[in-house]
Amino acid sequence: MKKTFLNKNKTLIGLLGYEFLVVCPQCASCAKVIALDDSSPYVANVRRRFVCTTCGTTKDKVIKANGYGQARVSYEPKADYEVILIGDPYDWYFQLPLYLQIECSGNTLWALNLEHLNYIESYIEAELRESHPYYLSVESRLPKWVKFAKNRADVLKAIQKLKVKLNEKS
Ligand SMILES: [Zn+2]
């Protein structure tokens, strides 16, 4: 039987942004950025915390509201104001490089956390996919190269490598 991927319609914003595995700028270990309180990046004036259990570094950041009472969120890089960028291999709040990223088929494959990585894996593994995923879902936002059939084996291999990397650190 062929594996079918049913759209889970999880969004990076809605469900996966509660935790980011990042590279600690002090000791290069795997550290975490966690969303305290509400994990939606649009919510301003709540705390986002960086924690490295290896070297003990902790930092908090509160994202200020714009004129509409929200944090600024963008899928496109803009340099002229504080903005939470989504869609790059960095956490949204401290802009630290994600721990789960790897070169693959001439691009960078990345995931915010293990749940996100597993989500991408189940999507790529599936041979049949439901059409019309929700436009903001993880599956509809995956770059085209990740979905190309010719890259499928490479992408799955890269995901396995990231899982090994994650297991080795703990
Ligand atoms: Zn550290």
CSV table of C-alpha atoms in Angstrom, one decimal, residues 99-100 114 160-170:
chain,number,residue,atom,x,y,z
A,99,TYR,CA,20.6,23.6,15.0
A,100,LEU,CA,18.6,21.4,12.6
A,114,LEU,CA,12.0,17.7,16.1
A,160,GLN,CA,18.1,11.1,8.9
A,161,LYS,CA,21.5,12.8,9.3
A,162,LEU,CA,19.8,15.6,11.3
A,163,LYS,CA,18.1,13.0,13.6
A,164,VAL,CA,21.5,11.3,14.2
A,165,LYS,CA,23.0,14.7,15.0
A,166,LEU,CA,20.2,15.4,17.5
A,167,ASN,CA,20.6,12.0,19.1
A,168,GLU,CA,24.3,12.3,19.5
A,169,LYS,CA,24.1,15.6,21.3
A,170,SER,CA,21.9,14.1,24.0
